[in-house]
PDB file of C-alpha atoms in Angstrom:
ATOM      1  CA  UNK A  21     112.683-124.123   3.601  1.00 58.00           C
ATOM      2  CA  UNK A  22     110.079-122.729   1.287  1.00 64.00           C
ATOM      3  CA  UNK A  23     112.385-120.399  -0.601  1.00 82.00           C
ATOM      4  CA  UNK A  24     112.598-120.871  -4.427  1.00 91.00           C
ATOM      5  CA  UNK A  25     115.912-121.231  -6.137  1.00 96.00           C
ATOM      6  CA  UNK A  26     117.125-120.376  -9.581  1.00 96.00           C
ATOM      7  CA  UNK A  27     119.529-123.387  -9.751  1.00 98.00           C
ATOM      8  CA  UNK A  28     118.053-125.931  -7.418  1.00 98.00           C
ATOM      9  CA  UNK A  29     114.843-127.634  -6.619  1.00 97.00           C
ATOM     10  CA  UNK A  30     114.208-128.898  -3.157  1.00 97.00           C
ATOM     11  CA  UNK A  31     111.286-130.540  -1.740  1.00 97.00           C
ATOM     12  CA  UNK A  32     110.377-132.555   1.407  1.00 96.00           C
ATOM     13  CA  UNK A  33     108.426-135.611   2.010  1.00 95.00           C
ATOM     14  CA  UNK A  34     108.347-136.602   5.522  1.00 95.00           C
ATOM     15  CA  UNK A  35     112.039-137.186   6.767  1.00 96.00           C
ATOM     16  CA  UNK A  36     113.303-137.209   3.173  1.00 97.00           C
ATOM     17  CA  UNK A  37     114.548-134.160   1.271  1.00 98.00           C
ATOM     18  CA  UNK A  38     115.073-134.104  -2.348  1.00 98.00           C
ATOM     19  CA  UNK A  39     117.678-131.709  -3.947  1.00 98.00           C
ATOM     20  CA  UNK A  40     117.734-131.489  -7.697  1.00 98.00           C
ATOM     21  CA  UNK A  41     120.622-129.655  -9.654  1.00 98.00           C
ATOM     22  CA  UNK A  42     118.453-127.529 -12.055  1.00 97.00           C
ATOM     23  CA  UNK A  43     120.759-126.204 -14.940  1.00 98.00           C
ATOM     24  CA  UNK A  44     120.063-128.876 -17.542  1.00 97.00           C
ATOM     25  CA  UNK A  45     120.915-126.688 -20.452  1.00 96.00           C
ATOM     26  CA  UNK A  46     124.492-126.541 -19.061  1.00 97.00           C
ATOM     27  CA  UNK A  47     124.520-130.142 -17.765  1.00 98.00           C
ATOM     28  CA  UNK A  48     124.104-128.762 -14.288  1.00 98.00           C
ATOM     29  CA  UNK A  49     127.369-127.047 -14.547  1.00 97.00           C
ATOM     30  CA  UNK A  50     127.874-124.564 -11.264  1.00 97.00           C
ATOM     31  CA  UNK A  51     128.010-121.069 -11.619  1.00 97.00           C
ATOM     32  CA  UNK A  52     128.627-118.792  -8.892  1.00 97.00           C
ATOM     33  CA  UNK A  53     124.961-118.198  -8.068  1.00 97.00           C
ATOM     34  CA  UNK A  54     124.467-122.118  -7.998  1.00 98.00           C
ATOM     35  CA  UNK A  55     127.394-122.352  -5.552  1.00 98.00           C
ATOM     36  CA  UNK A  56     125.795-119.504  -3.551  1.00 98.00           C
ATOM     37  CA  UNK A  57     122.464-121.320  -3.521  1.00 98.00           C
ATOM     38  CA  UNK A  58     124.039-124.825  -2.688  1.00 98.00           C
ATOM     39  CA  UNK A  59     125.495-123.371   0.469  1.00 98.00           C
ATOM     40  CA  UNK A  60     122.382-121.504   1.547  1.00 98.00           C
ATOM     41  CA  UNK A  61     120.409-124.660   1.026  1.00 98.00           C
ATOM     42  CA  UNK A  62     122.960-126.985   2.639  1.00 98.00           C
ATOM     43  CA  UNK A  63     122.815-124.858   5.795  1.00 98.00           C
ATOM     44  CA  UNK A  64     119.052-125.064   5.882  1.00 97.00           C
ATOM     45  CA  UNK A  65     119.008-128.740   5.338  1.00 98.00           C
ATOM     46  CA  UNK A  66     121.555-129.332   8.241  1.00 98.00           C
ATOM     47  CA  UNK A  67     119.584-127.293  10.383  1.00 97.00           C
ATOM     48  CA  UNK A  68     116.298-128.940  10.000  1.00 97.00           C
ATOM     49  CA  UNK A  69     115.719-131.673  12.870  1.00 95.00           C
ATOM     50  CA  UNK A  70     112.785-133.214  10.660  1.00 96.00           C
ATOM     51  CA  UNK A  71     115.027-134.269   7.921  1.00 97.00           C
ATOM     52  CA  UNK A  72     116.770-137.753   8.213  1.00 97.00           C
ATOM     53  CA  UNK A  73     117.955-138.369   4.514  1.00 98.00           C
ATOM     54  CA  UNK A  74     118.745-136.383   1.462  1.00 98.00           C
ATOM     55  CA  UNK A  75     118.572-137.456  -1.954  1.00 98.00           C
ATOM     56  CA  UNK A  76     120.630-135.486  -4.545  1.00 98.00           C
ATOM     57  CA  UNK A  77     120.115-135.895  -8.312  1.00 98.00           C
ATOM     58  CA  UNK A  78     120.634-133.774 -11.388  1.00 98.00           C
ATOM     59  CA  UNK A  79     118.112-132.803 -14.130  1.00 97.00           C
ATOM     60  CA  UNK A  80     118.606-133.668 -17.792  1.00 97.00           C
ATOM     61  CA  UNK A  81     121.365-135.640 -19.178  1.00 96.00           C
ATOM     62  CA  UNK A  82     123.955-135.294 -16.535  1.00 98.00           C
ATOM     63  CA  UNK A  83     124.368-135.308 -12.695  1.00 98.00           C
ATOM     64  CA  UNK A  84     126.915-132.182 -12.806  1.00 98.00           C
ATOM     65  CA  UNK A  85     129.785-131.214 -14.939  1.00 97.00           C
ATOM     66  CA  UNK A  86     131.369-129.048 -12.161  1.00 97.00           C
ATOM     67  CA  UNK A  87     132.391-125.646 -12.387  1.00 96.00           C
ATOM     68  CA  UNK A  88     130.936-123.698 -15.353  1.00 95.00           C
ATOM     69  CA  UNK A  89     133.754-123.285 -17.735  1.00 94.00           C
ATOM     70  CA  UNK A  90     132.071-120.745 -19.905  1.00 94.00           C
ATOM     71  CA  UNK A  91     131.725-118.363 -16.827  1.00 94.00           C
ATOM     72  CA  UNK A  92     135.233-119.286 -15.747  1.00 91.00           C
ATOM     73  CA  UNK A  93     136.499-118.402 -19.146  1.00 91.00           C
ATOM     74  CA  UNK A  94     134.569-115.095 -19.114  1.00 92.00           C
ATOM     75  CA  UNK A  95     135.638-114.170 -15.793  1.00 92.00           C
ATOM     76  CA  UNK A  96     132.313-114.365 -14.008  1.00 93.00           C
ATOM     77  CA  UNK A  97     133.600-117.064 -11.651  1.00 92.00           C
ATOM     78  CA  UNK A  98     135.032-114.832  -8.497  1.00 92.00           C
ATOM     79  CA  UNK A  99     137.761-116.508  -6.438  1.00 92.00           C
ATOM     80  CA  UNK A 100     135.426-116.683  -3.278  1.00 95.00           C
ATOM     81  CA  UNK A 101     133.546-119.571  -5.446  1.00 95.00           C
ATOM     82  CA  UNK A 102     136.167-122.274  -4.313  1.00 95.00           C
ATOM     83  CA  UNK A 103     135.625-121.622  -0.688  1.00 96.00           C
ATOM     84  CA  UNK A 104     131.749-121.334  -1.001  1.00 97.00           C
ATOM     85  CA  UNK A 105     131.438-124.543  -3.083  1.00 97.00           C
ATOM     86  CA  UNK A 106     133.701-126.551  -0.278  1.00 96.00           C
ATOM     87  CA  UNK A 107     131.858-125.146   2.440  1.00 96.00           C
ATOM     88  CA  UNK A 108     128.647-126.511   1.192  1.00 98.00           C
ATOM     89  CA  UNK A 109     130.112-129.913   0.319  1.00 97.00           C
ATOM     90  CA  UNK A 110     131.630-130.268   3.853  1.00 95.00           C
ATOM     91  CA  UNK A 111     127.990-129.622   5.196  1.00 97.00           C
ATOM     92  CA  UNK A 112     126.607-132.524   3.240  1.00 98.00           C
ATOM     93  CA  UNK A 113     129.598-134.714   4.521  1.00 96.00           C
ATOM     94  CA  UNK A 114     129.064-133.999   8.065  1.00 95.00           C
ATOM     95  CA  UNK A 115     125.286-132.994   8.551  1.00 97.00           C
ATOM     96  CA  UNK A 116     123.359-135.321  10.583  1.00 95.00           C
ATOM     97  CA  UNK A 117     121.527-136.897   7.621  1.00 97.00           C
ATOM     98  CA  UNK A 118     122.316-139.646   5.251  1.00 98.00           C
ATOM     99  CA  UNK A 119     123.140-138.171   2.074  1.00 98.00           C
ATOM    100  CA  UNK A 120     122.687-140.290  -0.989  1.00 98.00           C
ATOM    101  CA  UNK A 121     123.257-139.320  -4.815  1.00 98.00           C
ATOM    102  CA  UNK A 122     122.244-140.668  -8.052  1.00 98.00           C
ATOM    103  CA  UNK A 123     124.993-140.380 -10.766  1.00 98.00           C
ATOM    104  CA  UNK A 124     124.209-140.482 -14.544  1.00 98.00           C
ATOM    105  CA  UNK A 125     125.567-139.142 -17.732  1.00 98.00           C
ATOM    106  CA  UNK A 126     128.422-136.979 -16.319  1.00 98.00           C
ATOM    107  CA  UNK A 127     129.900-136.269 -13.039  1.00 98.00           C
ATOM    108  CA  UNK A 128     132.912-134.408 -13.490  1.00 98.00           C
ATOM    109  CA  UNK A 129     134.869-131.915 -11.601  1.00 97.00           C
ATOM    110  CA  UNK A 130     132.755-130.240  -8.734  1.00 97.00           C
ATOM    111  CA  UNK A 131     129.990-132.725  -9.819  1.00 98.00           C
ATOM    112  CA  UNK A 132     132.398-135.593  -8.787  1.00 98.00           C
ATOM    113  CA  UNK A 133     133.376-133.674  -5.694  1.00 97.00           C
ATOM    114  CA  UNK A 134     129.733-133.346  -4.711  1.00 98.00           C
ATOM    115  CA  UNK A 135     128.991-137.015  -5.077  1.00 98.00           C
ATOM    116  CA  UNK A 136     132.232-137.898  -2.950  1.00 98.00           C
ATOM    117  CA  UNK A 137     130.856-135.609  -0.417  1.00 97.00           C
ATOM    118  CA  UNK A 138     127.676-137.890  -0.108  1.00 98.00           C
ATOM    119  CA  UNK A 139     127.449-140.952   2.099  1.00 98.00           C
ATOM    120  CA  UNK A 140     126.273-143.378  -0.535  1.00 98.00           C
ATOM    121  CA  UNK A 141     126.864-142.998  -4.443  1.00 98.00           C
ATOM    122  CA  UNK A 142     124.398-144.907  -6.827  1.00 98.00           C
ATOM    123  CA  UNK A 143     125.478-144.823 -10.510  1.00 98.00           C
ATOM    124  CA  UNK A 144     124.617-146.177 -13.940  1.00 98.00           C
ATOM    125  CA  UNK A 145     127.146-148.306 -15.620  1.00 98.00           C
ATOM    126  CA  UNK A 146     127.735-145.619 -18.652  1.00 98.00           C
ATOM    127  CA  UNK A 147     128.075-142.683 -16.360  1.00 98.00           C
ATOM    128  CA  UNK A 148     131.357-140.983 -16.862  1.00 98.00           C
ATOM    129  CA  UNK A 149     133.138-139.942 -13.769  1.00 98.00           C
ATOM    130  CA  UNK A 150     136.312-137.812 -13.394  1.00 98.00           C
ATOM    131  CA  UNK A 151     138.324-134.848 -11.983  1.00 97.00           C
ATOM    132  CA  UNK A 152     139.592-133.084 -15.119  1.00 96.00           C
ATOM    133  CA  UNK A 153     140.589-129.899 -13.340  1.00 96.00           C
ATOM    134  CA  UNK A 154     144.550-130.138 -14.095  1.00 95.00           C
ATOM    135  CA  UNK A 155     143.726-129.952 -17.687  1.00 94.00           C
ATOM    136  CA  UNK A 156     142.121-126.436 -17.094  1.00 91.00           C
ATOM    137  CA  UNK A 157     145.102-125.312 -15.156  1.00 93.00           C
ATOM    138  CA  UNK A 158     143.404-125.789 -11.621  1.00 93.00           C
ATOM    139  CA  UNK A 159     143.203-128.139  -8.806  1.00 95.00           C
ATOM    140  CA  UNK A 160     140.186-130.173  -8.496  1.00 96.00           C
ATOM    141  CA  UNK A 161     139.256-128.959  -5.178  1.00 94.00           C
ATOM    142  CA  UNK A 162     139.117-131.211  -2.080  1.00 94.00           C
ATOM    143  CA  UNK A 163     138.657-134.020  -4.399  1.00 95.00           C
ATOM    144  CA  UNK A 164     142.392-134.158  -3.532  1.00 95.00           C
ATOM    145  CA  UNK A 165     141.563-134.788  -0.041  1.00 93.00           C
ATOM    146  CA  UNK A 166     138.329-137.079  -0.683  1.00 95.00           C
ATOM    147  CA  UNK A 167     139.179-139.430  -3.458  1.00 97.00           C
ATOM    148  CA  UNK A 168     142.010-141.308  -2.042  1.00 95.00           C
ATOM    149  CA  UNK A 169     139.870-142.034   0.904  1.00 93.00           C
ATOM    150  CA  UNK A 170     137.605-144.448  -1.144  1.00 96.00           C
ATOM    151  CA  UNK A 171     140.114-145.415  -3.737  1.00 97.00           C
ATOM    152  CA  UNK A 172     143.619-145.218  -2.230  1.00 96.00           C
ATOM    153  CA  UNK A 173     146.407-142.954  -3.161  1.00 96.00           C
ATOM    154  CA  UNK A 174     147.829-144.709  -6.229  1.00 97.00           C
ATOM    155  CA  UNK A 175     144.199-144.671  -8.047  1.00 97.00           C
ATOM    156  CA  UNK A 176     143.499-141.213  -6.923  1.00 97.00           C
ATOM    157  CA  UNK A 177     146.645-139.799  -8.182  1.00 97.00           C
ATOM    158  CA  UNK A 178     146.255-141.455 -11.407  1.00 96.00           C
ATOM    159  CA  UNK A 179     142.826-140.019 -11.898  1.00 97.00           C
ATOM    160  CA  UNK A 180     143.741-136.692 -10.851  1.00 97.00           C
ATOM    161  CA  UNK A 181     147.178-136.097 -12.323  1.00 97.00           C
ATOM    162  CA  UNK A 182     145.735-137.600 -15.521  1.00 96.00           C
ATOM    163  CA  UNK A 183     142.382-135.807 -15.446  1.00 96.00           C
ATOM    164  CA  UNK A 184     140.730-138.886 -17.195  1.00 96.00           C
ATOM    165  CA  UNK A 185     137.298-140.204 -16.945  1.00 97.00           C
ATOM    166  CA  UNK A 186     136.131-143.672 -16.063  1.00 98.00           C
ATOM    167  CA  UNK A 187     132.845-145.351 -16.505  1.00 98.00           C
ATOM    168  CA  UNK A 188     130.222-146.372 -13.606  1.00 98.00           C
ATOM    169  CA  UNK A 189     131.488-150.110 -13.883  1.00 98.00           C
ATOM    170  CA  UNK A 190     135.160-149.220 -13.299  1.00 98.00           C
ATOM    171  CA  UNK A 191     134.094-146.756 -10.673  1.00 98.00           C
ATOM    172  CA  UNK A 192     132.195-149.469  -8.714  1.00 98.00           C
ATOM    173  CA  UNK A 193     135.159-151.918  -9.086  1.00 98.00           C
ATOM    174  CA  UNK A 194     137.552-149.493  -7.261  1.00 98.00           C
ATOM    175  CA  UNK A 195     135.217-148.517  -4.675  1.00 97.00           C
ATOM    176  CA  UNK A 196     134.255-144.937  -5.963  1.00 98.00           C
ATOM    177  CA  UNK A 197     130.750-145.714  -6.096  1.00 98.00           C
ATOM    178  CA  UNK A 198     128.443-148.036  -3.858  1.00 98.00           C
ATOM    179  CA  UNK A 199     125.887-149.209  -6.319  1.00 98.00           C
ATOM    180  CA  UNK A 200     125.067-149.718 -10.100  1.00 98.00           C
ATOM    181  CA  UNK A 201     121.527-149.532 -11.233  1.00 97.00           C
ATOM    182  CA  UNK A 202     120.430-150.207 -14.873  1.00 93.00           C
ATOM    183  CA  UNK A 203     119.929-147.333 -17.207  1.00 91.00           C
ATOM    184  CA  UNK A 204     116.484-148.692 -18.140  1.00 92.00           C
ATOM    185  CA  UNK A 205     115.117-148.734 -14.558  1.00 92.00           C
ATOM    186  CA  UNK A 206     116.952-145.644 -12.825  1.00 96.00           C
ATOM    187  CA  UNK A 207     114.381-143.671 -11.111  1.00 95.00           C
ATOM    188  CA  UNK A 208     112.979-146.894  -9.643  1.00 97.00           C
ATOM    189  CA  UNK A 209     116.105-148.466  -8.583  1.00 97.00           C
ATOM    190  CA  UNK A 210     117.098-145.356  -6.826  1.00 97.00           C
ATOM    191  CA  UNK A 211     113.834-145.220  -4.994  1.00 97.00           C
ATOM    192  CA  UNK A 212     114.433-148.871  -3.746  1.00 97.00           C
ATOM    193  CA  UNK A 213     117.950-147.768  -2.453  1.00 97.00           C
ATOM    194  CA  UNK A 214     116.567-144.711  -0.513  1.00 97.00           C
ATOM    195  CA  UNK A 215     113.879-146.988   0.931  1.00 97.00           C
ATOM    196  CA  UNK A 216     116.478-149.691   1.637  1.00 97.00           C
ATOM    197  CA  UNK A 217     118.891-147.193   3.540  1.00 97.00           C
ATOM    198  CA  UNK A 218     115.741-145.724   5.400  1.00 96.00           C
ATOM    199  CA  UNK A 219     114.886-149.111   6.941  1.00 95.00           C
ATOM    200  CA  UNK A 220     118.389-148.530   9.030  1.00 94.00           C
ATOM    201  CA  UNK A 221     118.488-144.761   9.424  1.00 94.00           C
ATOM    202  CA  UNK A 222     118.064-144.580  13.187  1.00 95.00           C
ATOM    203  CA  UNK A 223     120.028-141.864  15.245  1.00 93.00           C
ATOM    204  CA  UNK A 224     122.726-144.636  15.771  1.00 95.00           C
ATOM    205  CA  UNK A 225     123.147-144.927  11.877  1.00 95.00           C
ATOM    206  CA  UNK A 226     123.623-141.050  11.668  1.00 92.00           C
ATOM    207  CA  UNK A 227     126.092-141.166  14.794  1.00 93.00           C
ATOM    208  CA  UNK A 228     128.055-143.889  12.955  1.00 95.00           C
ATOM    209  CA  UNK A 229     128.350-141.577   9.642  1.00 94.00           C
ATOM    210  CA  UNK A 230     129.962-138.933  11.966  1.00 92.00           C
ATOM    211  CA  UNK A 231     132.481-141.465  13.330  1.00 92.00           C
ATOM    212  CA  UNK A 232     133.359-143.050   9.885  1.00 92.00           C
ATOM    213  CA  UNK A 233     133.844-139.409   8.538  1.00 87.00           C
ATOM    214  CA  UNK A 234     136.505-138.796  11.417  1.00 87.00           C
ATOM    215  CA  UNK A 235     137.968-142.135  11.064  1.00 86.00           C
ATOM    216  CA  UNK A 236     141.104-140.863   8.960  1.00 85.00           C
ATOM    217  CA  UNK A 237     141.661-137.817  10.939  1.00 84.00           C
ATOM    218  CA  UNK A 238     141.909-138.808  14.738  1.00 82.00           C
ATOM    219  CA  UNK A 239     144.393-141.005  16.589  1.00 85.00           C
ATOM    220  CA  UNK A 240     143.033-144.193  18.623  1.00 84.00           C
ATOM    221  CA  UNK A 241     142.306-142.495  22.032  1.00 90.00           C
ATOM    222  CA  UNK A 242     140.560-139.382  20.542  1.00 88.00           C
ATOM    223  CA  UNK A 243     138.547-141.455  18.449  1.00 84.00           C
ATOM    224  CA  UNK A 244     137.792-143.855  21.017  1.00 88.00           C
ATOM    225  CA  UNK A 245     136.665-140.946  23.432  1.00 91.00           C
ATOM    226  CA  UNK A 246     134.323-139.712  20.404  1.00 89.00           C
ATOM    227  CA  UNK A 247     132.951-143.026  20.098  1.00 89.00           C
ATOM    228  CA  UNK A 248     131.850-143.354  23.620  1.00 91.00           C
ATOM    229  CA  UNK A 249     130.313-140.072  23.722  1.00 93.00           C
ATOM    230  CA  UNK A 250     128.191-140.826  20.288  1.00 92.00           C
ATOM    231  CA  UNK A 251     127.268-144.409  21.685  1.00 92.00           C
ATOM    232  CA  UNK A 252     126.017-142.744  24.945  1.00 92.00           C
ATOM    233  CA  UNK A 253     123.742-140.438  22.836  1.00 91.00           C
ATOM    234  CA  UNK A 254     122.678-143.306  20.737  1.00 91.00           C
ATOM    235  CA  UNK A 255     121.531-145.343  23.767  1.00 91.00           C
ATOM    236  CA  UNK A 256     119.529-142.553  25.104  1.00 93.00           C
ATOM    237  CA  UNK A 257     117.922-141.560  21.859  1.00 92.00           C
ATOM    238  CA  UNK A 258     114.447-142.537  21.174  1.00 94.00           C
ATOM    239  CA  UNK A 259     115.497-144.476  17.970  1.00 93.00           C
ATOM    240  CA  UNK A 260     117.058-147.037  20.415  1.00 93.00           C
ATOM    241  CA  UNK A 261     113.985-147.571  22.600  1.00 93.00           C
ATOM    242  CA  UNK A 262     112.030-147.958  19.251  1.00 93.00           C
ATOM    243  CA  UNK A 263     114.644-150.367  17.908  1.00 92.00           C
ATOM    244  CA  UNK A 264     114.186-152.601  21.180  1.00 92.00           C
ATOM    245  CA  UNK A 265     110.465-152.186  21.009  1.00 94.00           C
ATOM    246  CA  UNK A 266     110.428-153.306  17.518  1.00 93.00           C
ATOM    247  CA  UNK A 267     112.783-156.337  18.323  1.00 88.00           C
ATOM    248  CA  UNK A 268     110.671-157.341  21.182  1.00 94.00           C
ATOM    249  CA  UNK A 269     107.293-156.987  18.987  1.00 94.00           C
ATOM    250  CA  UNK A 270     109.091-159.007  15.979  1.00 94.00           C
ATOM    251  CA  UNK A 271     108.424-156.016  13.584  1.00 94.00           C
ATOM    252  CA  UNK A 272     110.333-153.462  11.712  1.00 94.00           C
ATOM    253  CA  UNK A 273     111.249-150.230  13.455  1.00 94.00           C
ATOM    254  CA  UNK A 274     109.322-147.058  12.708  1.00 92.00           C
ATOM    255  CA  UNK A 275     112.055-144.106  12.881  1.00 87.00           C
ATOM    256  CA  UNK A 276     109.275-141.444  12.501  1.00 76.00           C
TER     257      UNK A 276
END
């Protein structure tokens, strides 16, 4: 993954991949090129066995304001954009990596949809989150499918049908974000959260992610069979042997 992207920056440090949205002059709004690049990069990340965690951030004053409305108004957004974008998000949602994102400034429309496809959302109190697509005559993508899973149908409908924004404090209160970090210490606090989740990022952790992602979609017997299969894989993974050795040695496990 040495390719240079126009709208994204990606780097690797050991098992951690860092993805930064890079259109700060447009509050990281997503044009067609950005959607194409995100899908291409998501495929590469998902296929990289060395990566265990992905951190997603946005340059400048916002995480992302979603679809580029200037390009949309000018007719430069093709209909295929919507499928490309959702395919990219589904990869982050289902890949064998923990995906954490840092929300600051604005996370609107596709920006919030990307955050919803992450496993863990870390947010500043003053951040503004919303799905305003209905005000633009559109549907807020598969935010219609994901949001209710976090906040319930009632709150999801209220946000989607009004297209309003809420701040980070309210987002945490209703379960939309998982951790709040202070504005004055954002970068350090995010690194602390990454380090915290890295401690538990075993193969079992990532298999558990897959099961949780399927929890609303399967009946009991199908889910139970899937669980037994995944637990069997966890028991035979090197990470399980390392966890047991660490327990016996009274030390923290080294996931490599």
